[in-house]
């Protein structure tokens, strides 16, 4: 067995390129390399079948990151499709392109999905073969009735390249188009297929496309409608990377009725200043400065809670050191009962130590009637990066601030064993075992997670025993009864990586099985754990759904459509530069 250092695989995981094995294409169907061949338009083949390379280039042999170059090309192509700029999109297809049509296919099956969603699967056994212009016209026809195209993705899920000349590659493609129909309902096109790519004058182009599946889904009217601008909370910040928006602090938000009028208000920490949107029958008005919470800026996790039991909701905001200053500590603002706040110097002990507080969770861990505060300690990448991708141990300690009768807070995390040195990102509190005290789950980036079982005011980590370590890049977590059996289940959001998966598949036989499993899980995405009758948890297979989210962050779970079942909302995405692949 060939030995590959784990740090080499992790570096490749981040760069993102790979290949598979297979057979040689027939000479008559290999990409040509002469200028004359490019200038002539060959007759369309009777069928498209893209064979696998036989003498493939392995991952470690790649001089240039070819699969990422192809992936970036396809993302740029996706951007043209999203804009419906098919004249420009034509530049991505070679003149001798031949592909199986994505339009005008016979219906194979029609299904009714929940929430009045109509789904149609199409028969792709014998699609028409089309040249480049006709193929793009077919793609255009799929989204022509849409009032808006929200996203277009032609994503490389796998890649392999033939050694020597002519130089070509076979890529596995996932195609996903989403938008709005004429009446505002959601529309989507989802397809899988293979493409053959070749270099023309040094640029990767697609010259063959083989369709393996295609389905569409639609709903006549929308379920949710964005009313943020009309309601007064539609703030648009400067595009990331531009002057005034270069921070990597990931801000949270908190909701509460701050003034006791029965309406929910909204606090949003941000760079430069914070925002407090006060709700009224006329809509929201931004009043952070008037109500005393516009500064300090740059907060991350935030939460409203009545720490002093005076029947109004106070505000706590976590902050992250930027690596250049001493950092801003956790801030406490007391509510006067009318929704006006006073910043408390030192935060009654909350500011007694530096905590890289990415998120905050409130719960009464010892049952004394006073709400306590748990702060997830992350790390400061500007000072020191994580020392491992699979189990980092150089993060900032967590803090558990015990509420001393509303007079002060004392950090007891170390004495209770909760401090740790992981890169903790998010936490969720609930009495998962129904024993009368509140337990705590902590999602850690770059490692395994913790489930702290509360034993009457002391804690035991039972994550491994109960099967919820969930190694990877933990970003969010939440408890809810997802299957209606009366027991609390667990949803954990993680990062997923298409590039990482296609790299790791190349090394399934060359890595230690345990290391391989950990690395695959790190690129696998979100997880649902259903609680068993004996108190353990079983991970729901990914094919059962509900665990998408790509570059996932926090989750919110509620019965959004009032049908008696818990739904999941998961935020995802990342900052984007000027190019569609700058993420």
PDB file of N, CA, C and O in Angstrom, residues 226-238 266 268 275-277 283-286:
ATOM      1  N   UNK A 226     -39.932  37.966   0.492  1.00  0.00           N
ATOM      2  CA  UNK A 226     -39.058  38.901   1.192  1.00  0.00           C
ATOM      3  C   UNK A 226     -39.718  40.268   1.296  1.00  0.00           C
ATOM      4  O   UNK A 226     -40.098  40.865   0.288  1.00  0.00           O
ATOM      5  N   UNK A 227     -39.863  40.745   2.528  1.00  0.00           N
ATOM      6  CA  UNK A 227     -40.453  42.062   2.757  1.00  0.00           C
ATOM      7  C   UNK A 227     -39.468  42.961   3.498  1.00  0.00           C
ATOM      8  O   UNK A 227     -39.854  44.001   4.041  1.00  0.00           O
ATOM      9  N   UNK A 228     -38.177  42.568   3.527  1.00  0.00           N
ATOM     10  CA  UNK A 228     -37.197  43.313   4.313  1.00  0.00           C
ATOM     11  C   UNK A 228     -37.139  44.797   3.937  1.00  0.00           C
ATOM     12  O   UNK A 228     -37.216  45.663   4.826  1.00  0.00           O
ATOM     13  N   UNK A 229     -36.984  45.148   2.645  1.00  0.00           N
ATOM     14  CA  UNK A 229     -36.918  46.591   2.326  1.00  0.00           C
ATOM     15  C   UNK A 229     -38.191  47.341   2.709  1.00  0.00           C
ATOM     16  O   UNK A 229     -38.120  48.428   3.291  1.00  0.00           O
ATOM     17  N   UNK A 230     -39.340  46.754   2.403  1.00  0.00           N
ATOM     18  CA  UNK A 230     -40.599  47.433   2.705  1.00  0.00           C
ATOM     19  C   UNK A 230     -40.828  47.556   4.205  1.00  0.00           C
ATOM     20  O   UNK A 230     -41.410  48.538   4.680  1.00  0.00           O
ATOM     21  N   UNK A 231     -40.332  46.563   4.973  1.00  0.00           N
ATOM     22  CA  UNK A 231     -40.543  46.590   6.420  1.00  0.00           C
ATOM     23  C   UNK A 231     -39.531  47.466   7.145  1.00  0.00           C
ATOM     24  O   UNK A 231     -39.689  47.729   8.340  1.00  0.00           O
ATOM     25  N   UNK A 232     -38.474  47.879   6.440  1.00  0.00           N
ATOM     26  CA  UNK A 232     -37.501  48.766   7.059  1.00  0.00           C
ATOM     27  C   UNK A 232     -36.255  48.099   7.584  1.00  0.00           C
ATOM     28  O   UNK A 232     -35.492  48.713   8.339  1.00  0.00           O
ATOM     29  N   UNK A 233     -36.002  46.834   7.202  1.00  0.00           N
ATOM     30  CA  UNK A 233     -34.800  46.136   7.665  1.00  0.00           C
ATOM     31  C   UNK A 233     -33.954  45.665   6.484  1.00  0.00           C
ATOM     32  O   UNK A 233     -33.168  44.729   6.612  1.00  0.00           O
ATOM     33  N   UNK A 234     -34.081  46.341   5.345  1.00  0.00           N
ATOM     34  CA  UNK A 234     -33.390  45.915   4.132  1.00  0.00           C
ATOM     35  C   UNK A 234     -32.054  46.575   3.928  1.00  0.00           C
ATOM     36  O   UNK A 234     -31.770  47.056   2.831  1.00  0.00           O
ATOM     37  N   UNK A 235     -31.225  46.624   4.929  1.00  0.00           N
ATOM     38  CA  UNK A 235     -29.908  47.250   4.811  1.00  0.00           C
ATOM     39  C   UNK A 235     -29.017  46.434   3.874  1.00  0.00           C
ATOM     40  O   UNK A 235     -28.961  45.208   3.963  1.00  0.00           O
ATOM     41  N   UNK A 236     -28.308  47.116   2.973  1.00  0.00           N
ATOM     42  CA  UNK A 236     -27.371  46.470   2.059  1.00  0.00           C
ATOM     43  C   UNK A 236     -25.978  47.013   2.357  1.00  0.00           C
ATOM     44  O   UNK A 236     -25.747  48.220   2.258  1.00  0.00           O
ATOM     45  N   UNK A 237     -25.057  46.127   2.721  1.00  0.00           N
ATOM     46  CA  UNK A 237     -23.715  46.560   3.082  1.00  0.00           C
ATOM     47  C   UNK A 237     -22.819  46.615   1.854  1.00  0.00           C
ATOM     48  O   UNK A 237     -23.192  46.193   0.761  1.00  0.00           O
ATOM     49  N   UNK A 238     -21.618  47.106   2.042  1.00  0.00           N
ATOM     50  CA  UNK A 238     -20.621  47.157   0.976  1.00  0.00           C
ATOM     51  C   UNK A 238     -20.204  45.751   0.597  1.00  0.00           C
ATOM     52  O   UNK A 238     -20.063  44.873   1.457  1.00  0.00           O
ATOM     53  N   UNK A 266     -35.458  43.576  16.636  1.00  0.00           N
ATOM     54  CA  UNK A 266     -34.331  42.859  16.043  1.00  0.00           C
ATOM     55  C   UNK A 266     -33.035  43.627  16.248  1.00  0.00           C
ATOM     56  O   UNK A 266     -32.942  44.809  15.907  1.00  0.00           O
ATOM     57  N   UNK A 268     -28.896  43.572  15.340  1.00  0.00           N
ATOM     58  CA  UNK A 268     -27.909  43.009  14.418  1.00  0.00           C
ATOM     59  C   UNK A 268     -26.559  43.675  14.663  1.00  0.00           C
ATOM     60  O   UNK A 268     -26.388  44.852  14.345  1.00  0.00           O
ATOM     61  N   UNK A 275     -27.052  47.622  14.637  1.00  0.00           N
ATOM     62  CA  UNK A 275     -28.391  48.024  14.213  1.00  0.00           C
ATOM     63  C   UNK A 275     -29.417  47.470  15.197  1.00  0.00           C
ATOM     64  O   UNK A 275     -29.339  46.300  15.588  1.00  0.00           O
ATOM     65  N   UNK A 276     -30.362  48.294  15.584  1.00  0.00           N
ATOM     66  CA  UNK A 276     -31.486  47.858  16.409  1.00  0.00           C
ATOM     67  C   UNK A 276     -32.765  48.307  15.719  1.00  0.00           C
ATOM     68  O   UNK A 276     -33.058  49.506  15.641  1.00  0.00           O
ATOM     69  N   UNK A 277     -33.511  47.337  15.202  1.00  0.00           N
ATOM     70  CA  UNK A 277     -34.748  47.629  14.483  1.00  0.00           C
ATOM     71  C   UNK A 277     -35.923  47.438  15.452  1.00  0.00           C
ATOM     72  O   UNK A 277     -36.198  46.316  15.904  1.00  0.00           O
ATOM     73  N   UNK A 283     -44.188  49.363  10.917  1.00  0.00           N
ATOM     74  CA  UNK A 283     -42.980  48.726  10.407  1.00  0.00           C
ATOM     75  C   UNK A 283     -41.819  48.936  11.363  1.00  0.00           C
ATOM     76  O   UNK A 283     -42.007  49.349  12.518  1.00  0.00           O
ATOM     77  N   UNK A 284     -40.610  48.655  10.903  1.00  0.00           N
ATOM     78  CA  UNK A 284     -39.422  48.761  11.743  1.00  0.00           C
ATOM     79  C   UNK A 284     -38.748  50.126  11.543  1.00  0.00           C
ATOM     80  O   UNK A 284     -38.696  50.647  10.429  1.00  0.00           O
ATOM     81  N   UNK A 285     -38.183  50.614  12.623  1.00  0.00           N
ATOM     82  CA  UNK A 285     -37.341  51.808  12.531  1.00  0.00           C
ATOM     83  C   UNK A 285     -36.017  51.500  13.210  1.00  0.00           C
ATOM     84  O   UNK A 285     -35.978  50.858  14.254  1.00  0.00           O
ATOM     85  N   UNK A 286     -34.916  51.975  12.618  1.00  0.00           N
ATOM     86  CA  UNK A 286     -33.586  51.689  13.147  1.00  0.00           C
ATOM     87  C   UNK A 286     -33.253  52.711  14.237  1.00  0.00           C
ATOM     88  O   UNK A 286     -33.178  53.908  13.980  1.00  0.00           O
TER      89      UNK A 286
END
